[in-house]
Short mmCIF file of C-alpha atoms and ligand atoms in Angstrom, two decimals:
data_model
loop_
_atom_site.label_atom_id
_atom_site.label_comp_id
_atom_site.label_asym_id
_atom_site.label_seq_id
_atom_site.Cartn_x
_atom_site.Cartn_y
_atom_site.Cartn_z
CA MET A 617 0.04 0.35 -0.04
CA ARG A 618 1.18 3.50 -0.67
CA LEU A 619 1.91 5.87 2.35
CA SER A 620 -0.27 8.54 1.52
CA LEU A 621 -3.10 5.72 1.38
CA ILE A 622 -2.16 4.72 4.62
CA LEU A 623 -2.28 8.02 5.98
CA THR A 624 -5.38 8.93 4.51
CA LEU A 625 -6.97 5.45 6.22
CA ILE A 626 -5.31 6.55 9.74
CA ALA A 627 -6.66 9.87 9.42
CA ALA A 628 -10.23 8.64 8.16
CA ALA A 629 -9.62 6.12 11.26
CA ALA A 630 -8.91 8.85 13.68
CA ALA A 631 -12.08 11.13 12.70
CA VAL A 632 -14.60 8.32 13.05
CA ALA A 633 -12.85 7.81 16.64
CA ASN A 634 -13.48 11.43 17.05
CA ALA A 635 -17.04 11.44 16.03
CA GLN A 636 -17.81 8.85 18.30
CA GLU A 637 -16.21 10.27 21.15
CA PRO A 638 -18.71 11.91 23.46
CA ALA A 639 -18.35 16.07 23.79
CA ARG A 640 -17.17 16.94 27.14
CA PRO A 641 -17.02 20.32 27.49
CA ILE A 642 -15.05 21.88 30.26
CA LEU A 643 -17.12 24.73 31.91
CA THR A 644 -15.01 25.44 34.91
CA PRO A 645 -12.89 28.61 34.17
CA LYS A 646 -9.09 28.23 34.48
CA PRO A 647 -7.68 29.41 37.49
CA ALA A 648 -6.25 32.98 37.08
CA PRO A 649 -2.17 33.40 37.29
CA ALA A 650 -2.88 35.86 40.23
CA PRO A 651 -3.21 33.99 43.88
CA ALA A 652 -6.65 32.58 44.92
CA ILE A 653 -6.90 31.10 48.16
CA HIS A 654 -9.43 28.28 48.15
CA GLY A 655 -10.46 25.63 50.80
CA PRO A 656 -12.63 25.76 53.79
CA LYS A 657 -13.27 29.01 56.02
CA VAL A 658 -13.70 27.43 59.35
CA TYR A 659 -11.49 24.72 60.55
CA GLY A 660 -11.99 22.33 63.77
CA ALA A 661 -9.30 20.74 65.83
CA ARG A 662 -8.85 19.31 69.60
CA PRO A 663 -6.69 21.32 71.75
CA GLY A 664 -3.06 20.37 72.29
CA ARG A 665 -2.78 17.90 69.47
CA PRO A 666 -0.44 18.10 66.26
CA PHE A 667 -2.04 20.51 63.59
CA LEU A 668 -1.20 20.04 59.76
CA TYR A 669 -2.78 22.39 57.01
CA ARG A 670 -1.60 23.12 53.67
CA ILE A 671 -3.62 26.31 52.15
CA PRO A 672 -5.15 25.35 49.16
CA CYS A 673 -4.16 28.20 46.93
CA THR A 674 -3.89 28.48 43.02
CA GLY A 675 -1.99 31.15 41.04
CA VAL A 676 1.38 30.77 39.62
CA ARG A 677 4.15 29.68 41.49
CA PRO A 678 6.10 30.70 43.04
CA LEU A 679 3.67 32.01 46.05
CA ARG A 680 4.76 33.47 49.17
CA PHE A 681 2.10 32.72 52.20
CA SER A 682 1.92 35.02 55.44
CA ALA A 683 -1.31 34.66 58.19
CA ALA A 684 -2.34 37.33 60.50
CA GLY A 685 -3.61 36.13 63.70
CA LEU A 686 -2.01 32.90 63.98
CA PRO A 687 -2.10 31.61 67.50
CA PRO A 688 1.71 31.29 68.67
CA SER A 689 1.73 27.42 68.53
CA LEU A 690 1.78 27.38 64.89
CA ARG A 691 4.35 28.05 61.98
CA LEU A 692 3.75 28.91 58.54
CA ASP A 693 6.15 27.91 56.01
CA PRO A 694 5.92 31.18 53.84
CA ALA A 695 6.93 29.16 50.85
CA THR A 696 4.61 25.95 50.76
CA GLY A 697 1.74 27.33 52.74
CA ILE A 698 1.93 24.72 55.18
CA LEU A 699 0.89 25.44 58.82
CA SER A 700 1.95 22.99 61.41
CA GLY A 701 2.99 23.08 64.99
CA GLU A 702 0.34 21.89 67.81
CA THR A 703 -3.31 22.90 68.15
CA PRO A 704 -3.90 25.96 71.03
CA ARG A 705 -4.35 24.38 74.06
CA GLN A 706 -7.01 27.01 74.75
CA ALA A 707 -10.44 26.02 73.22
CA GLY A 708 -11.95 28.92 71.41
CA GLU A 709 -12.16 30.39 68.09
CA TYR A 710 -9.04 32.02 66.45
CA LEU A 711 -9.62 34.38 63.63
CA VAL A 712 -6.84 33.93 60.91
CA THR A 713 -6.34 35.71 57.73
CA LEU A 714 -4.46 33.79 55.09
CA ARG A 715 -2.43 35.65 52.59
CA ALA A 716 -1.10 34.77 49.49
CA SER A 717 0.86 36.72 46.85
CA ASN A 718 3.19 36.11 43.61
CA ALA A 719 4.35 38.34 40.81
CA ARG A 720 0.66 38.46 39.63
CA GLY A 721 -1.00 39.72 42.93
CA GLN A 722 -2.33 38.76 46.07
CA ALA A 723 -5.11 37.34 47.87
CA SER A 724 -6.47 36.57 51.39
CA ARG A 725 -9.15 34.54 53.21
CA ALA A 726 -10.57 34.43 56.65
CA PHE A 727 -9.82 31.14 58.18
CA LYS A 728 -11.80 30.26 61.53
CA LEU A 729 -10.06 27.54 63.39
CA VAL A 730 -12.04 26.60 66.06
CA VAL A 731 -10.37 24.71 69.01
CA GLY A 732 -13.04 22.22 70.54
CA ASP A 733 -14.18 19.03 70.38
CA THR A 734 -15.62 19.03 66.78
CA LEU A 735 -13.74 17.91 63.44
CA ALA A 736 -14.49 18.33 60.21
CA LEU A 737 -16.40 21.33 60.44
CA THR A 738 -16.79 21.03 56.56
CA PRO A 739 -17.11 17.97 54.71
CA PRO A 740 -13.44 16.04 54.27
CA MET A 741 -11.75 16.27 50.89
CA GLY A 742 -9.45 13.93 49.56
CA TRP A 743 -8.73 10.04 47.39
CA ASN A 744 -9.09 7.08 48.52
CA ASP A 745 -7.63 3.93 46.59
CA TRP A 746 -10.66 1.62 46.64
CA TYR A 747 -11.99 2.01 43.28
CA SER A 748 -8.74 2.16 41.47
CA PHE A 749 -6.39 -0.33 43.10
CA TYR A 750 -8.30 -3.02 45.48
CA HIS A 751 -6.03 -5.70 46.61
CA ARG A 752 -3.34 -4.31 44.64
CA ILE A 753 -2.71 -1.22 46.87
CA THR A 754 0.81 -0.48 47.72
CA ASP A 755 2.87 2.14 49.67
CA LYS A 756 4.14 3.33 46.44
CA LEU A 757 1.34 3.78 45.02
CA VAL A 758 -0.47 5.65 47.67
CA ARG A 759 2.76 7.64 47.63
CA ALA A 760 2.51 8.49 43.76
CA ALA A 761 -1.34 9.50 44.65
CA ALA A 762 -0.16 11.99 47.01
CA ASP A 763 2.35 13.58 44.66
CA ALA A 764 -0.38 13.84 42.06
CA LEU A 765 -2.73 14.87 44.53
CA VAL A 766 -0.31 18.10 44.50
CA SER A 767 1.18 18.01 40.68
CA SER A 768 -2.52 17.82 39.44
CA GLY A 769 -3.57 20.72 41.42
CA MET A 770 -6.12 19.25 42.80
CA ALA A 771 -4.84 19.71 46.90
CA ASP A 772 -4.54 23.97 45.61
CA PHE A 773 -8.66 23.28 45.72
CA GLY A 774 -8.76 21.66 49.39
CA TYR A 775 -8.28 18.10 48.49
CA GLN A 776 -6.27 16.95 51.25
CA TYR A 777 -6.65 13.32 52.56
CA VAL A 778 -4.90 10.31 50.87
CA ASN A 779 -6.90 7.29 52.21
CA ILE A 780 -5.94 3.73 51.97
CA ASP A 781 -8.86 1.18 51.73
CA ASP A 782 -8.88 -2.60 52.60
CA CYS A 783 -5.99 -4.85 51.81
CA TRP A 784 -3.26 -3.45 53.37
CA MET A 785 -2.97 -5.82 56.25
CA VAL A 786 -1.94 -9.57 56.10
CA LYS A 787 -4.73 -11.77 54.80
CA PRO A 788 -5.09 -14.57 57.20
CA ASP A 789 -4.41 -17.66 55.11
CA PRO A 790 -3.02 -21.48 56.51
CA ALA A 791 -1.02 -21.86 53.47
CA THR A 792 1.10 -19.06 53.96
CA GLY A 793 0.88 -19.07 57.73
CA GLU A 794 2.00 -15.58 57.92
CA PRO A 795 0.94 -14.01 61.25
CA PRO A 796 -1.39 -11.13 60.98
CA ARG A 797 -0.44 -9.71 64.26
CA THR A 798 2.98 -9.40 66.26
CA PRO A 799 3.36 -11.55 68.85
CA GLN A 800 1.97 -8.67 71.13
CA GLY A 801 -1.05 -8.70 68.74
CA ASN A 802 -0.14 -5.79 67.07
CA ILE A 803 -1.64 -5.61 63.69
CA ARG A 804 1.01 -6.26 60.96
CA PRO A 805 0.58 -4.32 57.33
CA ASN A 806 1.31 -6.92 54.37
CA ALA A 807 4.73 -6.80 52.45
CA ASN A 808 2.98 -4.25 49.95
CA PHE A 809 3.77 -1.63 52.90
CA PRO A 810 7.00 -2.14 54.32
CA ASP A 811 6.70 1.09 56.60
CA MET A 812 3.79 3.09 57.57
CA SER A 813 5.38 5.55 59.62
CA ALA A 814 7.59 6.40 56.88
CA LEU A 815 4.38 6.27 54.58
CA THR A 816 2.27 8.83 56.74
CA SER A 817 5.61 11.34 57.22
CA TYR A 818 5.94 11.23 53.33
CA ILE A 819 2.21 12.40 53.00
CA HIS A 820 2.38 14.82 55.98
CA GLY A 821 5.55 16.34 54.42
CA LYS A 822 3.19 17.44 51.41
CA GLY A 823 0.93 19.04 54.22
CA LEU A 824 -1.89 16.16 53.20
CA LYS A 825 -3.21 13.74 55.78
CA ALA A 826 -3.26 10.24 55.64
CA GLY A 827 -6.01 7.80 56.34
CA ILE A 828 -6.45 3.97 56.85
CA TYR A 829 -9.00 1.63 56.88
CA THR A 830 -10.64 -1.38 59.17
CA SER A 831 -13.22 -3.69 60.22
CA PRO A 832 -14.89 -4.23 63.32
CA GLY A 833 -14.88 -7.77 62.56
CA PRO A 834 -12.54 -10.66 62.62
CA LEU A 835 -12.05 -9.94 58.81
CA THR A 836 -12.28 -7.16 56.86
CA CYS A 837 -14.94 -7.14 53.49
CA ALA A 838 -12.13 -8.26 51.42
CA ARG A 839 -11.10 -10.92 53.74
CA TYR A 840 -8.14 -9.23 55.56
CA GLU A 841 -7.18 -9.32 59.33
CA GLY A 842 -9.77 -7.02 60.93
CA SER A 843 -9.73 -5.47 64.41
CA TYR A 844 -12.25 -7.90 66.62
CA GLN A 845 -11.01 -7.97 70.12
CA HIS A 846 -7.71 -5.90 69.18
CA GLU A 847 -9.65 -2.53 68.88
CA ALA A 848 -7.87 -0.58 71.41
CA ALA A 849 -4.30 -1.82 70.15
CA ASP A 850 -5.29 -0.99 66.68
CA ALA A 851 -6.47 2.71 67.32
CA ARG A 852 -3.16 3.28 69.13
CA GLN A 853 -0.94 1.78 66.38
CA PHE A 854 -3.07 4.00 63.69
CA SER A 855 -2.42 7.11 65.90
CA ALA A 856 1.34 5.97 66.61
CA TRP A 857 1.91 5.27 62.81
CA GLY A 858 0.33 8.81 62.50
CA PHE A 859 -2.93 8.05 60.55
CA ASP A 860 -5.44 10.98 60.55
CA PHE A 861 -8.75 9.16 59.04
CA LEU A 862 -10.06 6.06 60.16
CA LYS A 863 -12.97 4.11 57.88
CA TYR A 864 -14.71 1.64 60.28
CA ASP A 865 -16.33 -1.16 57.80
CA TRP A 866 -18.82 -3.13 59.03
CA CYS A 867 -18.12 -6.03 57.14
CA SER A 868 -17.72 -9.25 59.06
CA TYR A 869 -19.11 -7.84 62.36
CA ASP A 870 -22.37 -9.79 61.03
CA LYS A 871 -21.08 -13.13 62.52
CA ILE A 872 -20.31 -10.91 66.06
CA ALA A 873 -23.27 -9.07 66.57
CA ARG A 874 -25.86 -10.91 68.81
CA ASP A 875 -28.67 -10.15 67.01
CA LYS A 876 -30.13 -7.20 64.49
CA SER A 877 -30.64 -4.57 67.41
CA LEU A 878 -29.97 -1.02 67.42
CA GLU A 879 -27.71 -1.70 70.28
CA GLU A 880 -25.35 -4.54 68.53
CA ALA A 881 -25.41 -2.09 65.45
CA GLN A 882 -24.17 0.68 67.40
CA LYS A 883 -21.83 -1.04 69.81
CA PRO A 884 -18.76 -1.53 67.33
CA TYR A 885 -19.04 2.04 66.52
CA ARG A 886 -19.24 3.75 69.84
CA GLN A 887 -16.52 1.69 71.00
CA MET A 888 -14.09 2.55 68.21
CA GLY A 889 -15.66 6.14 68.47
CA ASP A 890 -14.41 6.29 72.04
CA LEU A 891 -10.83 5.32 71.27
CA VAL A 892 -10.49 7.47 68.59
CA ARG A 893 -11.71 10.62 70.58
CA ASN A 894 -9.34 10.08 72.97
CA LEU A 895 -6.03 9.64 70.93
CA ASP A 896 -3.63 11.87 71.22
CA ARG A 897 -3.97 13.01 67.47
CA ASP A 898 -7.04 14.53 65.22
CA VAL A 899 -8.26 11.44 63.75
CA VAL A 900 -11.47 11.83 61.72
CA PHE A 901 -13.70 8.48 61.94
CA ASN A 902 -15.82 7.45 59.19
CA LEU A 903 -18.54 4.77 59.67
CA CYS A 904 -19.37 2.21 56.82
CA GLN A 905 -22.17 0.12 57.55
CA TYR A 906 -24.09 0.72 54.63
CA GLY A 907 -26.43 2.92 55.93
CA ARG A 908 -28.17 0.62 57.90
CA ASN A 909 -30.52 1.37 61.55
CA ASP A 910 -30.79 4.87 60.52
CA VAL A 911 -27.09 5.56 61.02
CA TRP A 912 -27.72 9.52 60.47
CA LYS A 913 -29.41 9.38 63.64
CA TRP A 914 -26.73 8.26 66.00
CA GLY A 915 -23.61 8.41 63.93
CA GLY A 916 -22.30 11.60 65.25
CA ASP A 917 -23.34 10.26 68.94
CA ALA A 918 -21.10 7.20 68.32
CA GLY A 919 -17.99 9.74 67.85
CA GLY A 920 -18.10 9.85 63.80
CA GLN A 921 -17.91 13.00 61.56
CA CYS A 922 -19.37 11.00 58.72
CA TRP A 923 -21.22 7.76 57.86
CA ARG A 924 -22.30 6.04 54.64
CA THR A 925 -25.85 6.35 54.10
CA THR A 926 -25.88 3.58 51.47
CA GLY A 927 -24.22 0.19 49.96
CA ASP A 928 -21.38 0.86 47.41
CA LEU A 929 -21.84 3.11 44.79
CA GLY A 930 -19.25 1.35 42.72
CA LEU A 931 -21.76 -2.26 42.82
CA GLU A 932 -24.94 0.34 42.25
CA LYS A 933 -26.74 -1.30 39.31
CA ASP A 934 -27.40 1.43 36.51
CA ALA A 935 -31.51 1.25 36.15
CA GLU A 936 -33.12 4.05 34.06
CA LEU A 937 -30.29 6.40 35.56
CA PRO A 938 -27.00 5.78 36.19
CA GLY A 939 -26.06 4.21 39.71
CA PHE A 940 -24.78 7.28 41.22
CA TYR A 941 -28.15 8.98 41.12
CA SER A 942 -30.29 6.13 43.29
CA ILE A 943 -27.38 6.69 45.66
CA GLY A 944 -27.81 10.26 45.59
CA PHE A 945 -31.44 10.32 45.98
CA LYS A 946 -31.51 7.79 48.78
CA ASN A 947 -28.91 9.82 50.86
CA ALA A 948 -30.85 13.43 50.41
CA GLU A 949 -33.34 12.17 51.91
CA HIS A 950 -31.38 12.56 55.54
CA PHE A 951 -30.57 16.06 54.71
CA GLU A 952 -32.02 17.27 58.17
CA PHE A 953 -29.43 14.93 60.10
CA ALA A 954 -26.18 16.88 58.62
CA GLY A 955 -24.32 19.69 60.04
CA PRO A 956 -20.53 20.49 60.80
CA GLY A 957 -18.86 17.59 62.09
CA ARG A 958 -21.60 15.36 60.96
CA TRP A 959 -21.86 14.34 57.33
CA ASN A 960 -24.08 12.21 55.28
CA ASP A 961 -21.52 9.89 53.17
CA PRO A 962 -22.98 8.86 49.93
CA ASP A 963 -19.80 7.06 48.70
CA TYR A 964 -16.93 8.47 46.45
CA ILE A 965 -16.88 10.35 43.40
CA LEU A 966 -16.27 7.81 40.56
CA ILE A 967 -15.37 9.54 37.33
CA GLY A 968 -12.25 9.74 35.43
CA TYR A 969 -10.39 6.57 34.90
CA VAL A 970 -11.93 4.06 37.45
CA GLY A 971 -12.15 0.44 38.21
CA ASP A 972 -14.57 -2.14 38.05
CA ALA A 973 -15.88 -3.20 41.64
CA ARG A 974 -17.44 -6.38 40.34
CA ARG A 975 -13.73 -7.39 38.59
CA ASN A 976 -10.99 -5.85 40.63
CA ASP A 977 -8.31 -7.25 38.56
CA ALA A 978 -9.77 -5.10 35.64
CA PRO A 979 -7.94 -2.17 34.64
CA SER A 980 -8.96 0.95 35.25
CA GLN A 981 -11.31 2.56 32.17
CA LEU A 982 -12.78 6.19 31.67
CA THR A 983 -16.19 6.77 33.14
CA LYS A 984 -19.07 5.91 30.79
CA LEU A 985 -20.97 8.91 32.31
CA THR A 986 -21.79 11.53 29.95
CA ALA A 987 -20.15 14.94 30.48
CA SER A 988 -24.03 16.03 31.68
CA GLU A 989 -23.96 12.77 34.33
CA GLN A 990 -20.51 13.89 35.75
CA TYR A 991 -21.67 17.69 36.20
CA SER A 992 -24.80 16.18 37.72
CA TYR A 993 -23.22 14.08 40.36
CA MET A 994 -20.43 16.41 41.43
CA SER A 995 -23.43 19.24 41.92
CA MET A 996 -25.40 16.85 43.73
CA TRP A 997 -22.44 15.77 46.00
CA ALA A 998 -21.42 19.41 46.95
CA LEU A 999 -25.44 20.25 47.64
CA MET A 1000 -25.66 17.34 49.63
CA ALA A 1001 -22.48 18.76 51.90
CA SER A 1002 -20.92 15.21 51.05
CA PRO A 1003 -17.51 14.41 51.80
CA LEU A 1004 -15.56 14.62 48.55
CA ILE A 1005 -13.65 11.57 47.96
CA TYR A 1006 -12.48 11.25 44.70
CA SER A 1007 -11.67 7.11 44.46
CA GLY A 1008 -10.33 7.32 40.73
CA ASP A 1009 -7.27 6.66 39.13
CA MET A 1010 -4.96 9.61 39.98
CA ALA A 1011 -2.34 8.51 37.39
CA HIS A 1012 -4.81 8.97 34.77
CA LEU A 1013 -6.37 12.91 35.55
CA ASP A 1014 -7.47 14.32 32.22
CA PRO A 1015 -8.36 18.05 32.04
CA PHE A 1016 -12.24 17.42 31.78
CA THR A 1017 -12.31 15.18 35.02
CA LEU A 1018 -10.07 18.11 36.74
CA ASN A 1019 -13.01 20.37 35.50
CA VAL A 1020 -15.29 18.42 37.60
CA LEU A 1021 -13.51 18.18 40.37
CA CYS A 1022 -11.74 21.25 40.80
CA ASN A 1023 -14.46 24.18 40.34
CA ALA A 1024 -13.58 26.52 43.34
CA GLU A 1025 -17.22 27.61 43.38
CA VAL A 1026 -18.78 24.25 43.46
CA ILE A 1027 -16.01 23.51 46.00
CA ASP A 1028 -16.93 26.17 48.42
CA LEU A 1029 -20.70 25.31 48.04
CA ASP A 1030 -19.63 22.02 49.63
CA GLN A 1031 -17.74 23.90 52.15
CA ASP A 1032 -19.75 26.28 53.35
CA PRO A 1033 -19.54 26.99 56.64
CA LEU A 1034 -23.07 26.74 57.70
CA GLY A 1035 -23.19 23.23 57.08
CA LYS A 1036 -26.56 22.73 55.92
CA GLN A 1037 -27.28 19.56 53.34
CA ALA A 1038 -30.07 20.84 50.75
CA ARG A 1039 -33.59 19.72 51.34
CA ILE A 1040 -35.38 18.27 48.49
CA VAL A 1041 -37.69 20.83 46.53
CA ARG A 1042 -39.09 18.61 43.89
CA LYS A 1043 -38.51 14.58 42.91
CA THR A 1044 -40.47 13.58 40.05
CA PRO A 1045 -39.44 10.58 37.63
CA ASP A 1046 -37.94 13.84 35.43
CA GLU A 1047 -37.08 16.42 37.84
CA PHE A 1048 -34.84 16.67 40.61
CA ILE A 1049 -34.65 20.16 42.97
CA LEU A 1050 -32.25 20.49 45.66
CA ALA A 1051 -32.02 23.71 47.50
CA ARG A 1052 -29.10 24.69 50.33
CA GLN A 1053 -29.05 27.88 52.26
CA LEU A 1054 -25.58 29.40 52.53
CA GLU A 1055 -23.74 30.97 55.32
CA ASP A 1056 -23.66 34.87 53.47
CA GLY A 1057 -27.69 34.40 53.44
CA SER A 1058 -27.77 33.16 49.46
CA LEU A 1059 -29.32 30.01 48.26
CA ALA A 1060 -27.84 27.02 46.35
CA VAL A 1061 -29.95 25.57 43.93
CA GLY A 1062 -29.32 22.21 41.73
CA ILE A 1063 -32.03 21.57 39.02
CA PHE A 1064 -31.31 18.34 37.45
CA ASN A 1065 -32.81 17.03 34.51
CA LEU A 1066 -33.15 13.14 34.77
CA ALA A 1067 -34.91 12.59 31.54
CA LYS A 1068 -33.56 11.69 28.41
CA GLN A 1069 -34.17 14.73 26.60
CA PRO A 1070 -33.65 18.31 26.93
CA ARG A 1071 -36.19 19.66 29.19
CA LYS A 1072 -37.18 23.12 30.02
CA ILE A 1073 -37.08 23.20 34.10
CA GLU A 1074 -39.19 25.90 36.45
CA ALA A 1075 -38.30 26.82 39.67
CA SER A 1076 -40.58 29.47 41.46
CA TRP A 1077 -39.61 31.36 44.16
CA ALA A 1078 -42.48 29.87 46.24
CA ASP A 1079 -40.61 26.46 45.63
CA LEU A 1080 -37.24 27.48 46.39
CA GLN A 1081 -38.81 30.03 49.59
CA VAL A 1082 -36.94 33.23 48.27
CA GLU A 1083 -38.59 36.42 47.87
CA GLY A 1084 -38.14 39.27 45.52
CA ALA A 1085 -35.48 39.86 42.96
CA GLN A 1086 -32.60 37.83 42.84
CA GLN A 1087 -29.31 37.77 41.17
CA VAL A 1088 -28.34 34.45 39.30
CA ARG A 1089 -25.03 32.93 39.34
CA ASP A 1090 -24.14 29.78 37.57
CA LEU A 1091 -21.56 28.15 38.88
CA TRP A 1092 -19.80 25.93 36.86
CA ARG A 1093 -19.21 28.55 34.41
CA GLN A 1094 -18.71 31.32 37.25
CA LYS A 1095 -20.87 33.79 35.42
CA GLN A 1096 -23.57 36.06 36.72
CA LEU A 1097 -26.97 35.43 34.64
CA GLY A 1098 -28.81 38.44 35.69
CA ALA A 1099 -31.39 39.26 37.98
CA ALA A 1100 -34.59 37.20 37.79
CA SER A 1101 -38.41 37.48 40.11
CA GLY A 1102 -40.85 35.13 40.67
CA ARG A 1103 -38.89 32.20 39.04
CA TYR A 1104 -36.10 30.76 37.34
CA ALA A 1105 -36.35 28.48 33.99
CA GLU A 1106 -34.13 26.86 31.75
CA THR A 1107 -33.64 23.89 29.17
CA ILE A 1108 -31.31 21.69 30.59
CA ALA A 1109 -29.63 19.01 28.67
CA PRO A 1110 -30.61 15.06 29.11
CA HIS A 1111 -29.39 14.13 32.47
CA GLY A 1112 -27.53 17.35 33.09
CA VAL A 1113 -28.10 20.09 35.71
CA ALA A 1114 -27.91 23.87 36.15
CA LEU A 1115 -26.25 24.49 39.62
CA LEU A 1116 -27.17 27.84 40.79
CA ARG A 1117 -26.68 30.68 43.71
CA LEU A 1118 -29.56 32.92 44.32
CA SER A 1119 -28.36 35.99 46.25
CA PRO A 1120 -30.96 38.83 46.86
CA ALA A 1121 -30.72 41.79 44.06
CA ARG A 1122 -29.73 44.90 45.64
CA LYS A 1123 -32.54 47.27 45.30
C1 GLA B 2060 -17.05 -2.15 51.57
C2 GLA B 2060 -16.97 -1.04 51.76
C3 GLA B 2060 -16.15 -0.39 50.45
C4 GLA B 2060 -14.60 -0.97 50.33
C5 GLA B 2060 -14.40 -2.17 50.51
C6 GLA B 2060 -13.25 -3.04 50.91
O1 GLA B 2060 -17.58 -2.91 50.52
O2 GLA B 2060 -18.11 -0.44 51.36
O3 GLA B 2060 -16.34 0.95 50.42
O4 GLA B 2060 -13.98 -0.33 51.72
O5 GLA B 2060 -15.57 -2.89 51.26
O6 GLA B 2060 -13.29 -4.13 50.74
#
């Protein structure tokens, strides 16, 4: 075949491939070159514990950081923006102003440090390995994820936890006889994790935080060593290793619970909750028992800062709509129970390259969700004040996925200091509307088209419980749409969303 013919055929094949590639419009404006500080405006920590916080900030590097009102027990590295030291021993509110400057300008942002007993005053944000690595997770992959959290820019928007899920421990196996614990009863990591303290130091060195996982049962869900009858030793070990987040996954505790009573359902969580609260570090406690026994009613009292409200999102069947919708609809119902330090957790953000929870060995693949569905997913999670934990492959972050994960105004919505989860304004087979009161008196609204056709959807001020003229802002495009009175209507793409912020228009 002649070279020109071959080239023509290659070009034709590429054109067909492009035509089949669904359009994925990027809506999030690129971050400006001048600095902009992101992340929570309010932050809870317990007195006298180690403190670590990397100021999330976009803008061209190098950046120079400073802070006014910083308690003397904390120090700020002006080059990296990492705050560290010891949380003040005196409970109370410390009003700090964070500042950043670069060659293009400067920025500041209020940061209220609340020293007391409540952690996670805004929903935790970060990454968890489960849906990309399953039993293949290693120290090296976790370090690479921490690197990518910084190099991708995600950490500049507030993603900070690097969380290990199941499969870091030994899998009890008579064939190998490898002991899952030391002779003293301490839990042993498997060969993929040669030095847990070195791993958390590596993560902390970037100003990020580290998370770990165990089960109250004898075995985890993937049948690795669990914490049953070693709870206190394991909690101590996790703290000694330097972990900042613990996911406690029910799994084989079914075999231990005496019956299906509420008391038995709560018992292991209350026990671990007490242990975690009394550690010498701040450890965010994440309950995972798939939303049983109305956990949203008691998860906070059991010591949890967040609790899964449903089964695994990655195993949820796609019915009329992709699985994240049914998970989101269930989670949305429990809005009254969420608040600062107490969050409903509808599971991870599964976009970009993700593995298949039913075939754990399969390589990660680009999500089949359309662009509109991905905007809907992230919008719903932000409106529901959900933990924003990405669980896709950090080595394959493409610009579209990053645009969904890293829109500062969408993240501000999730992290709003008032901590109110959106209420359900309308739920029909074709339309879903959520509205969330924000600290500055504005209202965030998500209008979701559940239909397969474009659909004009209207929300009236009576539905939304607002009055008078409202300035309408499109949060994805970060653009004012103008003033509206009485109602807002928009034609929304199939499975798409309008994510808005309504603020009373000045007279
Ligand atoms: C359960 C949890 C998941 C994940 C796996 C690990 O299914 O719900 O989030 O942690 O266990 O085995």
